[in-house]
Coordinates of C-alpha atoms in Angstrom, one line a residue:
X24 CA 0.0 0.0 0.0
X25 CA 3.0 2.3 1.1
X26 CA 5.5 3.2 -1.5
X27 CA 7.9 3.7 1.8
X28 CA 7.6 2.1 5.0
X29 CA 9.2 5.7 6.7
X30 CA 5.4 7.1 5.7
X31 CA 3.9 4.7 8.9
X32 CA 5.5 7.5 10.5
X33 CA 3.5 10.5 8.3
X34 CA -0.1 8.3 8.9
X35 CA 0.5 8.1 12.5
X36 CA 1.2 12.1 13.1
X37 CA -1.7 12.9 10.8
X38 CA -3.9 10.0 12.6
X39 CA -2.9 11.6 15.8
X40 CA -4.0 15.3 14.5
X41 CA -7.3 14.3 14.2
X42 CA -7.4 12.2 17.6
X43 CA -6.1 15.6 18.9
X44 CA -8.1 17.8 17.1
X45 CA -11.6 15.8 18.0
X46 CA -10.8 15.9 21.9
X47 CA -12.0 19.6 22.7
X48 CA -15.1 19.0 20.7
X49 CA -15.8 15.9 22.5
X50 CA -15.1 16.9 26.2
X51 CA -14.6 20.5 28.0
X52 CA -11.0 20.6 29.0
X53 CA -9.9 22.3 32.1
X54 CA -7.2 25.6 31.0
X55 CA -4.4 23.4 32.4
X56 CA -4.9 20.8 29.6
X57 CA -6.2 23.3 26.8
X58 CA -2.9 24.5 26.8
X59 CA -0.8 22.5 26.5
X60 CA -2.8 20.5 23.6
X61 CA -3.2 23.9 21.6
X62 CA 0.5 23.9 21.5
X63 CA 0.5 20.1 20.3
X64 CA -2.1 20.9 17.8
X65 CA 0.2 23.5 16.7
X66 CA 3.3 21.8 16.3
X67 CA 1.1 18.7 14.5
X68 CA -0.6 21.2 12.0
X69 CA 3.3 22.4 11.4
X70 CA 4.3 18.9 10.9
X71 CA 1.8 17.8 8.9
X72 CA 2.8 20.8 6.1
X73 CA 5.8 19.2 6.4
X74 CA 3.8 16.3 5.5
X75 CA 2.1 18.6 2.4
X76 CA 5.4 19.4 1.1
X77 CA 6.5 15.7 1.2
X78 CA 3.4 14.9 -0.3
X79 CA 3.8 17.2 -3.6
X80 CA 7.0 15.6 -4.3
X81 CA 6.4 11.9 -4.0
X82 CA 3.4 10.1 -3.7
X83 CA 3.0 7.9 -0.6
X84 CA 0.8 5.3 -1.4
X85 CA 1.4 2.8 -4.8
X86 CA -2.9 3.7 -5.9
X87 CA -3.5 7.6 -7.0
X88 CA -6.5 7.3 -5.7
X89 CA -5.2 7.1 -1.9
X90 CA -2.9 9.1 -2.7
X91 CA -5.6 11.5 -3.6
X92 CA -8.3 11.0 -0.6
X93 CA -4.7 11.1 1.7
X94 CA -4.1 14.7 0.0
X95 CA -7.8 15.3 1.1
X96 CA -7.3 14.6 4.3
X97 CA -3.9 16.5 4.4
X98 CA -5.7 19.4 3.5
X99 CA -7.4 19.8 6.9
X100 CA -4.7 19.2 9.3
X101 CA -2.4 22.2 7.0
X102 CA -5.4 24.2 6.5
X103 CA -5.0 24.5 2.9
X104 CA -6.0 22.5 -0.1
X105 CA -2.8 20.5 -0.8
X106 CA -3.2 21.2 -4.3
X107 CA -2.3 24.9 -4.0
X108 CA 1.0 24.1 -2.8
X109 CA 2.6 22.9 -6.0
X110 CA 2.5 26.5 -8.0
X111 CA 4.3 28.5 -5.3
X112 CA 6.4 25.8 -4.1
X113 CA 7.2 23.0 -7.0
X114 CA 6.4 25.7 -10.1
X115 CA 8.1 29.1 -8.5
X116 CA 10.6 28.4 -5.4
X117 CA 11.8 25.3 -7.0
X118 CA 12.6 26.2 -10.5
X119 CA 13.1 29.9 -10.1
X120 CA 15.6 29.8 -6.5
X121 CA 15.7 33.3 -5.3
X122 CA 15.0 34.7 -8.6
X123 CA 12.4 37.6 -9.2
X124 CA 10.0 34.4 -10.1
X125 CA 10.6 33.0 -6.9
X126 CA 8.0 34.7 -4.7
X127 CA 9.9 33.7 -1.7
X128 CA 12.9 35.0 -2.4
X129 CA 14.5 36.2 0.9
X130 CA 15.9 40.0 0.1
X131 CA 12.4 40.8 -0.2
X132 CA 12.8 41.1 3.4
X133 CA 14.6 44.5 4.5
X134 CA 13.8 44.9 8.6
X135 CA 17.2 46.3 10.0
X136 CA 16.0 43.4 12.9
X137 CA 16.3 40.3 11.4
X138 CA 13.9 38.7 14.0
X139 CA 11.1 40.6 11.9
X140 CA 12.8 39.0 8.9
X141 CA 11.7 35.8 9.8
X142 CA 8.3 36.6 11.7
X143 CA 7.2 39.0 9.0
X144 CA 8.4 36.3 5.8
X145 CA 4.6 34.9 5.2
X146 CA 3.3 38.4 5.7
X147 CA 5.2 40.0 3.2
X148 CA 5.3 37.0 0.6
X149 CA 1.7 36.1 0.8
X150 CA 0.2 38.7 -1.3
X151 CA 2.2 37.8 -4.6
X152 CA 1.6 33.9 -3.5
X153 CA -2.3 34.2 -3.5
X154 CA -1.9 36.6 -6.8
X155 CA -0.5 33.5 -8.0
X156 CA -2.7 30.9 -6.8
X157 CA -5.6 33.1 -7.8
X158 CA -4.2 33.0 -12.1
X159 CA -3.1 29.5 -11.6
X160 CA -6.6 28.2 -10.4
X161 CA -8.0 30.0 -13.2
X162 CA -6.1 29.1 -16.3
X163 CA -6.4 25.5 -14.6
X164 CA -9.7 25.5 -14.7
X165 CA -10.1 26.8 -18.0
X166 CA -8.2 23.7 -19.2
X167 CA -10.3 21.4 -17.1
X168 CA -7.2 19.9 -15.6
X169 CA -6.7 17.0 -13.2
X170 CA -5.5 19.6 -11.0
X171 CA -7.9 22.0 -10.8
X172 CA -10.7 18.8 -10.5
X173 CA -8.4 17.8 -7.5
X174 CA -8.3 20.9 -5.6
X175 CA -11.7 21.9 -6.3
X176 CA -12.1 18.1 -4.4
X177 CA -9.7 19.9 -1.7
X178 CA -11.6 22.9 -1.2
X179 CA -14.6 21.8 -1.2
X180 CA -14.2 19.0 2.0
X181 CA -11.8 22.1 3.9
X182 CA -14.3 24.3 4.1
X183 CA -17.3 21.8 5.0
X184 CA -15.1 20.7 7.9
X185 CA -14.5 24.7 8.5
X186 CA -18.1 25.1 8.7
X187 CA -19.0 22.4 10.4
X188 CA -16.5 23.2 13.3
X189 CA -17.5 26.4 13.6
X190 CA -21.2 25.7 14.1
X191 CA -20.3 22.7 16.8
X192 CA -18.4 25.4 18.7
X193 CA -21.1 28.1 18.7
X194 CA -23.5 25.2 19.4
X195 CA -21.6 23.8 22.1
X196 CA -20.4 27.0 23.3
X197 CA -22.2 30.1 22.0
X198 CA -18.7 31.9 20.7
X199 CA -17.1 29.8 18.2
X200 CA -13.9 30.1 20.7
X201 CA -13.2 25.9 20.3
X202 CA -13.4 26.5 16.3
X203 CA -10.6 29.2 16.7
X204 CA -8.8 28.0 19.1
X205 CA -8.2 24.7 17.9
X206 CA -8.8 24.8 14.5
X207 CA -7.9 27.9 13.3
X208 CA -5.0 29.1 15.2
X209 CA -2.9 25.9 14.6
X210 CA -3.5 26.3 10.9
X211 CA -2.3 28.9 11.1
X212 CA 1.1 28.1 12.8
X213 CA 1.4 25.3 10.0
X214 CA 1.0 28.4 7.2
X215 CA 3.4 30.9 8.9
X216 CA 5.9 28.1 9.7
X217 CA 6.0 26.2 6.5
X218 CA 6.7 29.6 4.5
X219 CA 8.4 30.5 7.1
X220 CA 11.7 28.0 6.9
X221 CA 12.0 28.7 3.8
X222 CA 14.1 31.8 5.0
X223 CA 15.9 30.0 7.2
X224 CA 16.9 28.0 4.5
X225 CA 18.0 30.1 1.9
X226 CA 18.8 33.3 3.3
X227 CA 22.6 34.6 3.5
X228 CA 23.4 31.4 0.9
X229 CA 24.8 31.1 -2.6
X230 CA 22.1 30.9 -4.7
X231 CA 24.5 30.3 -7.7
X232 CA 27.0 27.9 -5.9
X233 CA 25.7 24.1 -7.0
X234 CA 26.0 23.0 -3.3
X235 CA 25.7 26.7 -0.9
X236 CA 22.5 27.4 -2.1
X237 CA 20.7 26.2 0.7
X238 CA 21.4 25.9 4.4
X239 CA 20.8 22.7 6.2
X240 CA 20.1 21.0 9.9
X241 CA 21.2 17.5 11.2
X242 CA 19.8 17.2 14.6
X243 CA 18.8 13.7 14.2
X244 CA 15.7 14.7 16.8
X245 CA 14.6 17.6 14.8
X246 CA 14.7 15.7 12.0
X247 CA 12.8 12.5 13.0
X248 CA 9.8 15.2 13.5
X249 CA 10.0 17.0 10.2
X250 CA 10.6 13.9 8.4
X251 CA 14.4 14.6 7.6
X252 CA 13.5 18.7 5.6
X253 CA 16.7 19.8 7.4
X254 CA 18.1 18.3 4.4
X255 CA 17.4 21.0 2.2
X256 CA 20.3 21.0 -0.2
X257 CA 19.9 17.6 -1.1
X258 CA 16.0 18.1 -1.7
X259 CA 16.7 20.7 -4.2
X260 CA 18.7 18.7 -5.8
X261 CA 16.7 15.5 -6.4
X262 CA 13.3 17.5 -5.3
X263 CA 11.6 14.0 -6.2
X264 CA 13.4 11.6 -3.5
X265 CA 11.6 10.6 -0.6
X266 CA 11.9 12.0 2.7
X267 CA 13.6 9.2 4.2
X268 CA 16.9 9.0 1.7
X269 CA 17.4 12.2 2.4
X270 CA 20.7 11.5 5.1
X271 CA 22.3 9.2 3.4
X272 CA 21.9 11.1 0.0
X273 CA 22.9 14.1 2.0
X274 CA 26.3 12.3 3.2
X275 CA 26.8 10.9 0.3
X276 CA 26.7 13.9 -2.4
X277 CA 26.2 17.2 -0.5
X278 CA 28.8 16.7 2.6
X279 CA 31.7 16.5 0.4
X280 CA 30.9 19.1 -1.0
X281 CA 29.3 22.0 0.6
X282 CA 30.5 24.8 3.2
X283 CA 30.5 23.3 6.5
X284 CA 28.8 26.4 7.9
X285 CA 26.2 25.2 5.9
X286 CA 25.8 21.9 7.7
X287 CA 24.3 23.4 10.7
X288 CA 23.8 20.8 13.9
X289 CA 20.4 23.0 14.9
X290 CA 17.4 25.0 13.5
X291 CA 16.9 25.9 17.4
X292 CA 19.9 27.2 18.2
X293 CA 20.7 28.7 14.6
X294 CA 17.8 31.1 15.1
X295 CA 18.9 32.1 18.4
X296 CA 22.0 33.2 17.1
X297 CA 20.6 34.8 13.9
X298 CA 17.2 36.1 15.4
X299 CA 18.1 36.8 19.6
X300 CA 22.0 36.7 20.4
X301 CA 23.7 38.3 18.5
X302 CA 21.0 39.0 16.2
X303 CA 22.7 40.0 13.1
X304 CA 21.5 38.9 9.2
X305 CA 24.6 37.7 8.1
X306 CA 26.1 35.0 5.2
X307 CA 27.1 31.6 5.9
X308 CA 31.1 32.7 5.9
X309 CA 29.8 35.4 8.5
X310 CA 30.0 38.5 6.6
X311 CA 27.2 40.7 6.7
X312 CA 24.3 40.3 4.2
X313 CA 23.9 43.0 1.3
X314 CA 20.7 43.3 -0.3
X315 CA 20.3 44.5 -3.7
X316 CA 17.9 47.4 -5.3
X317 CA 14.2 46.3 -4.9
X318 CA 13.6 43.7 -8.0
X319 CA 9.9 43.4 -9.1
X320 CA 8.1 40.0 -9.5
X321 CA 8.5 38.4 -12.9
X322 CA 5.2 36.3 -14.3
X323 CA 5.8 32.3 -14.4
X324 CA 2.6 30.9 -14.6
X325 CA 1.6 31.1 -18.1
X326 CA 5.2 29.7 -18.9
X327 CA 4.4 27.0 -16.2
X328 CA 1.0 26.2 -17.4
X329 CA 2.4 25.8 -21.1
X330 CA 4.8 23.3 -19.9
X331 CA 2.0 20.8 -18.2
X332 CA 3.0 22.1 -14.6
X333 CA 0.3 21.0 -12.2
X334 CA -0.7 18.0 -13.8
X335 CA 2.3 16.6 -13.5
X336 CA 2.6 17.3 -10.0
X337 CA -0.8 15.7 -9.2
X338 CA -0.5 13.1 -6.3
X339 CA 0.1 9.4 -8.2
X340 CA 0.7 10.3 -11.0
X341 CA 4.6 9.1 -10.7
X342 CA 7.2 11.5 -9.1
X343 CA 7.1 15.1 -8.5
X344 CA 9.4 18.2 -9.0
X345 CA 11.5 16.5 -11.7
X346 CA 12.9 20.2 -12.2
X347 CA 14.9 21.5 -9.3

């Protein structure tokens, strides 16, 4: 059924979303447990947009039509439709890196603090992303595509569970404060955090080095929770290899290669040291960071759309992101 065994790992934290998620509709928690499972709904929301972006690379079950009803279900623990993640991430970060048609290109953050840098990234990328999305569903649907059939699919069961939520919470309640709580907020999280790393990852690199273009973590911990996407390099590289090769792949072609100061042991402690102590926006050799003039976005999708992307990147229909 599973392409990978390592994807037991993907159904359990998405299995244990939804436990999670059920439990406050289901009982009235004390504040002393509301908490603390706010914060694990949190984390699992991030985790499984990890999940997402796994997903829209390689397929995890052998039939497309799990693979399809999995990306369904996806959808409500990210709080997005899947689908919608392929033309910013696969279409425009992946074959455009940090280029004026990658709409999450880093120097479009300027804050003198580079803590706002990284709280302020979704923010300030998010309005050329649902520009985007907005073109790309409609040429898609113009040419009746797979795609556009599967995120309609998407879409449709997100915002019945939205809905439906919401009106259990203001039934149960009066104020919908279960629905936002624990449904909305974590989403949420999972958004801000997903586009989030993505500065992390690239910021202060090489972007036209064929290894320093991306910055990497190792923690073997961190990684066993975001199903090895420290290993960032490596997934640009072969953007279609499962999670789970990642390491070894890593060791066997990037290691060799790369600056070691790209090879960071921690995402923790790198943003302390980037975003608290000492603060300071700087390259992987240490020298400051200097932004460019201001670059306008450059149109993709038409190009994109032209050469079958989105179709191709439809969950079973072989492996994703053959373009890095």
């Amino acid at each position: 059924m599973l392409r990978y065994k390592a994807d037991r790992r993907t159904i359990g934290f998405v299995a244990t979303y939804f436990a999670l998620v059920a439990l406050p509709f289901a009982v009235d928690l004390p504040w002393w447990a509301a908490v603390p499972l706010v914060v694990a709904l949190c984390l699992l929301s991030f985790f499984c947009a990890v999940a997402t972006h796994n997903t829209v690379h390689t397929p995890v079950f052998k039939k497309r039509s799990l693979n399809r009803l999995f990306q369904v279900a996806l959808s409500l623990t990210y709080g997005h439709p899947v689908s919608m993640f392929v033309p910013g991430h696969n279409l425009s970060h992946h074959k455009y890196l940090q280029t004026p048609k990658d709409r999450m290109r880093t120097d479009k953050l300027r804050f003198r603090w580079n803590l706002l840098n990284q709280l302020f990234f979704m923010f300030v990328i998010g309005g050329a992303i649902f520009k985007d999305n907005a073109e790309y569903v409609a040429v898609m649907k113009a040419k009746r595509s797979p795609w556009y059939r599967q995120f309609l699919l998407e879409m449709t069961v997100y915002v019945a569970f939205l809905v439906g939520t919401l009106a259990l919470s203001i039934w149960m309640d009066g104020f919908p404060w279960r629905f936002l709580v624990f449904v909305v907020l974590p989403h949420q999280y999972a958004a801000w955090g997903i586009m989030g790393v993505n500065f992390v990852q690239h910021d202060g690199c090489d972007v036209g080095h064929p290894y320093n273009h991306s910055r990497n973590f190792t923690s073997k911990v961190e990684n066993w929770f975001t199903f090895n996407n420290g290993y960032h390099g490596i997934h640009h590289e072969h953007p279609a290899l499962h999670w789970s090769l990642a390491p070894e792949a890593h060791a066997k072609e990037y290691a060799p290669h790369i600056d070691p100061r790209l090879d960071q042991p921690s995402i923790l402690l790198y943003a302390f040291r980037m975003y608290v102590w000492p603060g300071k926006r700087v390259r992987y050799d240490g020298t400051p960071v200097v932004l460019g003039p201001v670059v306008p976005d450059e149109p993709w999708v038409q190009t994109a759309v032209k050469q079958g992307g989105g179709d191709a990147e439809l969950a079973g229909d072989g492996e994703y992101g053959a373009a890095a």
